[in-house]
Short mmCIF file of C-alpha atoms in Angstrom, two decimals:
data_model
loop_
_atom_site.label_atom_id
_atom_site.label_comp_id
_atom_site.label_asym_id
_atom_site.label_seq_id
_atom_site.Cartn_x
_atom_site.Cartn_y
_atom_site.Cartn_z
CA UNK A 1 120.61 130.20 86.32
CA UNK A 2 119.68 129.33 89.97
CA UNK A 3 121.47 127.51 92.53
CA UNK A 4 119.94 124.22 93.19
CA UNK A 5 120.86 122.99 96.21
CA UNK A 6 120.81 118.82 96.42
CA UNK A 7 120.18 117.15 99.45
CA UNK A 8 122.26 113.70 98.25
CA UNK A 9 124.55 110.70 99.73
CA UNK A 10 121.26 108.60 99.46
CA UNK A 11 122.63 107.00 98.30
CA UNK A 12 125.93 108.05 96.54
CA UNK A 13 124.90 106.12 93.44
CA UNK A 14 122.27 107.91 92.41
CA UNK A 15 123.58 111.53 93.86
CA UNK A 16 126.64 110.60 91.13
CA UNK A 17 123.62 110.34 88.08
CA UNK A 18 122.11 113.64 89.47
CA UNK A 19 125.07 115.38 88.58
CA UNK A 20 125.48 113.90 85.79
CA UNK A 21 122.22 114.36 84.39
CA UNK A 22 122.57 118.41 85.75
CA UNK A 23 125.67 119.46 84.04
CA UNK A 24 125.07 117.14 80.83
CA UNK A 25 121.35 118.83 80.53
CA UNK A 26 122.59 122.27 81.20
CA UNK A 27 125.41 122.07 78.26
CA UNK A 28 122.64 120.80 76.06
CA UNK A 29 121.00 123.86 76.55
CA UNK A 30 123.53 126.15 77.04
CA UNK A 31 126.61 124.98 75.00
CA UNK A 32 129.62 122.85 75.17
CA UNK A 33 131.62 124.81 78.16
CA UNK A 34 128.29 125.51 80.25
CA UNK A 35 127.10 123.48 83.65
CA UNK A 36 125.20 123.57 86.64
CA UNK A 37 125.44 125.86 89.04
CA UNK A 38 124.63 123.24 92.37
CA UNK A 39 125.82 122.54 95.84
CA UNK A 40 125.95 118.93 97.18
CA UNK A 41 125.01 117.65 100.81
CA UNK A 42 125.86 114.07 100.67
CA UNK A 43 125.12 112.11 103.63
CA UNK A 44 126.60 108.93 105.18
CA UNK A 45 124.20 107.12 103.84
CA UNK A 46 124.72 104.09 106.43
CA UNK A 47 123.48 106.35 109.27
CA UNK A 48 120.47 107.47 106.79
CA UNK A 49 119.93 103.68 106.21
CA UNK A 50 120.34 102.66 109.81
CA UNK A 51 117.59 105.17 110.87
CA UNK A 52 115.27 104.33 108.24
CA UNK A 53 114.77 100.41 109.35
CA UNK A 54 114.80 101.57 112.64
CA UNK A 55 111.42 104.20 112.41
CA UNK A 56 113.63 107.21 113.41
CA UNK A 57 111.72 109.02 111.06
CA UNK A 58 112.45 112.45 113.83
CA UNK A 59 115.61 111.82 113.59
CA UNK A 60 115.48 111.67 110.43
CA UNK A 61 113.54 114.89 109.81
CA UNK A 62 116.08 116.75 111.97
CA UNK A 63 118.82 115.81 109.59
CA UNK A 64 116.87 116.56 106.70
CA UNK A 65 116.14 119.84 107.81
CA UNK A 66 119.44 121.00 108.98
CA UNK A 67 121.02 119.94 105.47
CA UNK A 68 118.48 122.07 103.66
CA UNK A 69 119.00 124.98 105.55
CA UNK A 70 122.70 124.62 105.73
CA UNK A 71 122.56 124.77 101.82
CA UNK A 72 120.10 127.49 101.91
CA UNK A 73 122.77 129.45 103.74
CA UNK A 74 125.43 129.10 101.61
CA UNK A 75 123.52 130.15 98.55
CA UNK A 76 121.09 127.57 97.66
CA UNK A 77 117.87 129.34 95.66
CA UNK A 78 115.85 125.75 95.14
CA UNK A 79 116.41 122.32 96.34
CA UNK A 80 116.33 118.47 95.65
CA UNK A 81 116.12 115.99 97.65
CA UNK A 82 117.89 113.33 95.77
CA UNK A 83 116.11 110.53 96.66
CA UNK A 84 112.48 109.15 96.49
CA UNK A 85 111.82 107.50 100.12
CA UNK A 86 113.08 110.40 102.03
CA UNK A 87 110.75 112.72 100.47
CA UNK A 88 108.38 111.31 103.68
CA UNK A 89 109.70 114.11 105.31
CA UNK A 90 109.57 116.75 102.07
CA UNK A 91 107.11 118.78 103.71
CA UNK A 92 108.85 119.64 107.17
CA UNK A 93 111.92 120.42 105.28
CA UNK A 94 109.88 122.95 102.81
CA UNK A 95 108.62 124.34 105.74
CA UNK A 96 111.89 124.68 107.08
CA UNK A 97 113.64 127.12 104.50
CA UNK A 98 112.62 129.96 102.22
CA UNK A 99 113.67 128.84 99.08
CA UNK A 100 111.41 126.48 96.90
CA UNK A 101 111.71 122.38 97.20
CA UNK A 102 110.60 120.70 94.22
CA UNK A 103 109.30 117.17 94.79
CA UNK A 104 109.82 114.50 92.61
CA UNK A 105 106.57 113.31 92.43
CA UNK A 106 105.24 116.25 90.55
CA UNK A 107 107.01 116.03 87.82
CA UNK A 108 106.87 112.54 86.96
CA UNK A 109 103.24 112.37 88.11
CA UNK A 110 103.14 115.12 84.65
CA UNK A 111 105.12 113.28 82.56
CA UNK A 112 102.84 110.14 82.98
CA UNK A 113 99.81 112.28 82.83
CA UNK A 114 101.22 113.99 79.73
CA UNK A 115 101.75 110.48 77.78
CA UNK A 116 98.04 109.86 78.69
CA UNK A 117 98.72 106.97 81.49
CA UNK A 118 96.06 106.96 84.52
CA UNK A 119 97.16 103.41 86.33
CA UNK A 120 100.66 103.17 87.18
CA UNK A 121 102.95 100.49 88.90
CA UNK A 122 105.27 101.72 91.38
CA UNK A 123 108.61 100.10 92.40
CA UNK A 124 110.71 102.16 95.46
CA UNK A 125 112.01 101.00 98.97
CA UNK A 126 108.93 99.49 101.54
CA UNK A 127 108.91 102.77 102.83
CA UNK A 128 108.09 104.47 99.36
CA UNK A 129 105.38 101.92 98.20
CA UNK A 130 103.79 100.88 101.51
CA UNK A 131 103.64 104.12 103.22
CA UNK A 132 101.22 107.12 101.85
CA UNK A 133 103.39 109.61 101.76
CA UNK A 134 104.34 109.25 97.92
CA UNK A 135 101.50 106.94 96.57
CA UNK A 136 99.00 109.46 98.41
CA UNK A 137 100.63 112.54 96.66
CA UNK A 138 99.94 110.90 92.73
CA UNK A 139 96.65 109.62 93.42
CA UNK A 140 95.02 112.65 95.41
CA UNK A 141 97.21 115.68 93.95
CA UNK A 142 97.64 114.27 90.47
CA UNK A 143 94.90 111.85 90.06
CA UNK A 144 96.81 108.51 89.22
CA UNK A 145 95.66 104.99 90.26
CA UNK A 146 98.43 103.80 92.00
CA UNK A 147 98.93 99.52 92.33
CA UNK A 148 102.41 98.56 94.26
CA UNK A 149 103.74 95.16 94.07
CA UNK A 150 102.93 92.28 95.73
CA UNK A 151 103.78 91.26 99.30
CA UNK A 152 106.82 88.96 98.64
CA UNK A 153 107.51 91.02 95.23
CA UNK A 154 107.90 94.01 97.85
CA UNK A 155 110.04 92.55 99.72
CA UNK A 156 112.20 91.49 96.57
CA UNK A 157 112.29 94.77 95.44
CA UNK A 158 113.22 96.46 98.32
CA UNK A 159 116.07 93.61 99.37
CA UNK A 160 117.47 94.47 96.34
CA UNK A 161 117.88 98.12 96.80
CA UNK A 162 119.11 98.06 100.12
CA UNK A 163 121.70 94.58 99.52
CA UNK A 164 122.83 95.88 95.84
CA UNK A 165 122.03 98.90 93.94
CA UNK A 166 122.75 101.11 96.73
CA UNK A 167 126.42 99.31 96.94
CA UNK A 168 126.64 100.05 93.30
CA UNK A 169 126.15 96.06 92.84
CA UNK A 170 124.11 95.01 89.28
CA UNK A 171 123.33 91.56 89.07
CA UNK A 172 121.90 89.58 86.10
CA UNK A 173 119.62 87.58 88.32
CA UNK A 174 117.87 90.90 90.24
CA UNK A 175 117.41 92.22 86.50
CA UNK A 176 115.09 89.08 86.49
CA UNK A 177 113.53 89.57 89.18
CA UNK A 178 112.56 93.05 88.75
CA UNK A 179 111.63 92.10 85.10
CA UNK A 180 109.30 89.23 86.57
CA UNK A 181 107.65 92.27 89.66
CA UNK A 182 107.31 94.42 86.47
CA UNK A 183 105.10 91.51 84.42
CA UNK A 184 102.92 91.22 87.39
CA UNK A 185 102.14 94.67 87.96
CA UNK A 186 101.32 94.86 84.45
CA UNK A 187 98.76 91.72 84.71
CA UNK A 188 97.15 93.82 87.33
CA UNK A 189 96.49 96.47 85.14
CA UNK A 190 99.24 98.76 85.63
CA UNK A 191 100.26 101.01 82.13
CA UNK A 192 103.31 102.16 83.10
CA UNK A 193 105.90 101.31 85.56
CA UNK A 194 107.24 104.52 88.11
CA UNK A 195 110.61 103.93 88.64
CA UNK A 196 110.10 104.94 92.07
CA UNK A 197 113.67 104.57 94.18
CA UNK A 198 116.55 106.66 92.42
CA UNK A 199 118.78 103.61 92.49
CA UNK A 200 116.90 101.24 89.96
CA UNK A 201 117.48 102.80 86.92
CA UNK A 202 121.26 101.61 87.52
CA UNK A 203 119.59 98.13 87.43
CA UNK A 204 116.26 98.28 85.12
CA UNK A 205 116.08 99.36 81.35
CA UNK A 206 113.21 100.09 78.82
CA UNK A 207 113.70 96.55 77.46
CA UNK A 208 112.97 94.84 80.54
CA UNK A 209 109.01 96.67 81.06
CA UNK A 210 106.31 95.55 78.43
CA UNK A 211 105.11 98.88 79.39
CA UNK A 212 106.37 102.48 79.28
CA UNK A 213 109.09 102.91 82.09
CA UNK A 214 109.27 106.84 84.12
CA UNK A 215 112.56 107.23 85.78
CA UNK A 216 112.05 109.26 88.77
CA UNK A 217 115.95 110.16 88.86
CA UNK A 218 116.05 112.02 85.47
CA UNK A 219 113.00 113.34 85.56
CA UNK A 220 113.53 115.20 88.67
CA UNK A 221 117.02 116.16 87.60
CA UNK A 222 115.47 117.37 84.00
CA UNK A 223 112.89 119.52 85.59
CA UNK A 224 115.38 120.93 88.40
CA UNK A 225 116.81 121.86 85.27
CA UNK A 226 113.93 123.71 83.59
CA UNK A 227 113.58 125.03 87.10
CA UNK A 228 117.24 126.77 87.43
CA UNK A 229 116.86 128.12 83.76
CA UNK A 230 113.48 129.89 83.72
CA UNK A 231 114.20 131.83 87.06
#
């Protein structure tokens, strides 16, 4: 089994399901005394979040970079970064180390495509559904349609996120609202709903979407997985 190194603390919330998802997919496979083999960077995520709404996207990078390489060093054979928005900067930090990164829009972008879904909704941060950076990656490397939200939906959505689920905070009301974002995106068309910031499957369940939901947290965690054991 490889070492996968996880780039987490973005925030702690969803680092904490990573794990989880690791060592409880690993003793499925492997039997009831087995787990991952992983190494955690977790970040302050305040600093991560401070940078983010302030376009530091260098400094950013830097930080990204150094954590992946300090993992590298200390044994790390592939890595995840544990968190949809800052995959922005996935490719600088691939290009930073020798071991493999696996993004997590490739394997969800299969899953879809393997349950036969071309048009897909996409909930995340602003930065994940307004930038290209993720959207651009499904639609021109895997050949989805990609709709986002609309404008004040967006900024729902991502007010959420940043005020609540990263806090560990689940509210009744944002279940609502995120179940009201979802019925719109699927009035414009969209088939299935990306669950496209690793925090809102803490808030979002398959009985709130009409249509299929893909949770980008244990998806990536699930292939990691298949990953580590075919090495």
């Amino acid at each position: 089994m490889r070492m996968i190194g996880l780039i987490g603390g973005m925030s702690w919330e969803s680092s904490a399901e990573y794990y989880r998802i690791l060592n409880q997919g690993v003793r499925d496979r492997l039997g009831p005394t087995a787990s991952a083999r992983c190494l955690l960077w977790s970040f302050d995520f305040s600093e991560i979040e401070a940078l983010q709404h302030q376009g530091d996207w260098q400094g950013l990078i830097a930080r990204m970079v150094d954590a992946a390489r300090r993992l590298e060093a200390v044994g790390a054979e592939m890595l995840l970064i544990c968190t949809n928005t800052m995959h922005r900067m996935a490719p600088e930090v691939q290009a930073a180390v020798r071991i493999p990164l696996l993004h997590i829009a490739d394997p969800t972008a299969e899953r879809i495509k393997a349950e036969g879904f071309g048009k897909v909704g996409l909930l995340g941060t602003a930065f994940t559904m307004e930038h290209d950076f993720y959207k651009g990656r499904l639609s021109e490397r895997h050949g989805l349609e990609v709709i986002v939200p609309r404008d004040a939906d967006r900024i729902t959505v991502h007010r959420i996120i940043y005020e609540e689920l990263v806090a560990g905070k689940v509210i009744a009301s944002s279940r609502d609202a995120y179940r009201a974002v979802i019925a719109r995106l699927v009035e414009d068309g969209a088939e299935a709903i990306i669950l496209g910031c690793t925090e809102i499957m803490l808030l979002v369940r398959p009985e709130d979407s009409p249509v299929p939901l893909f949770d980008t947290t244990r998806i990536h965690a699930e292939a990691a997985i298949s990953a580590a054991l075919n090495s």
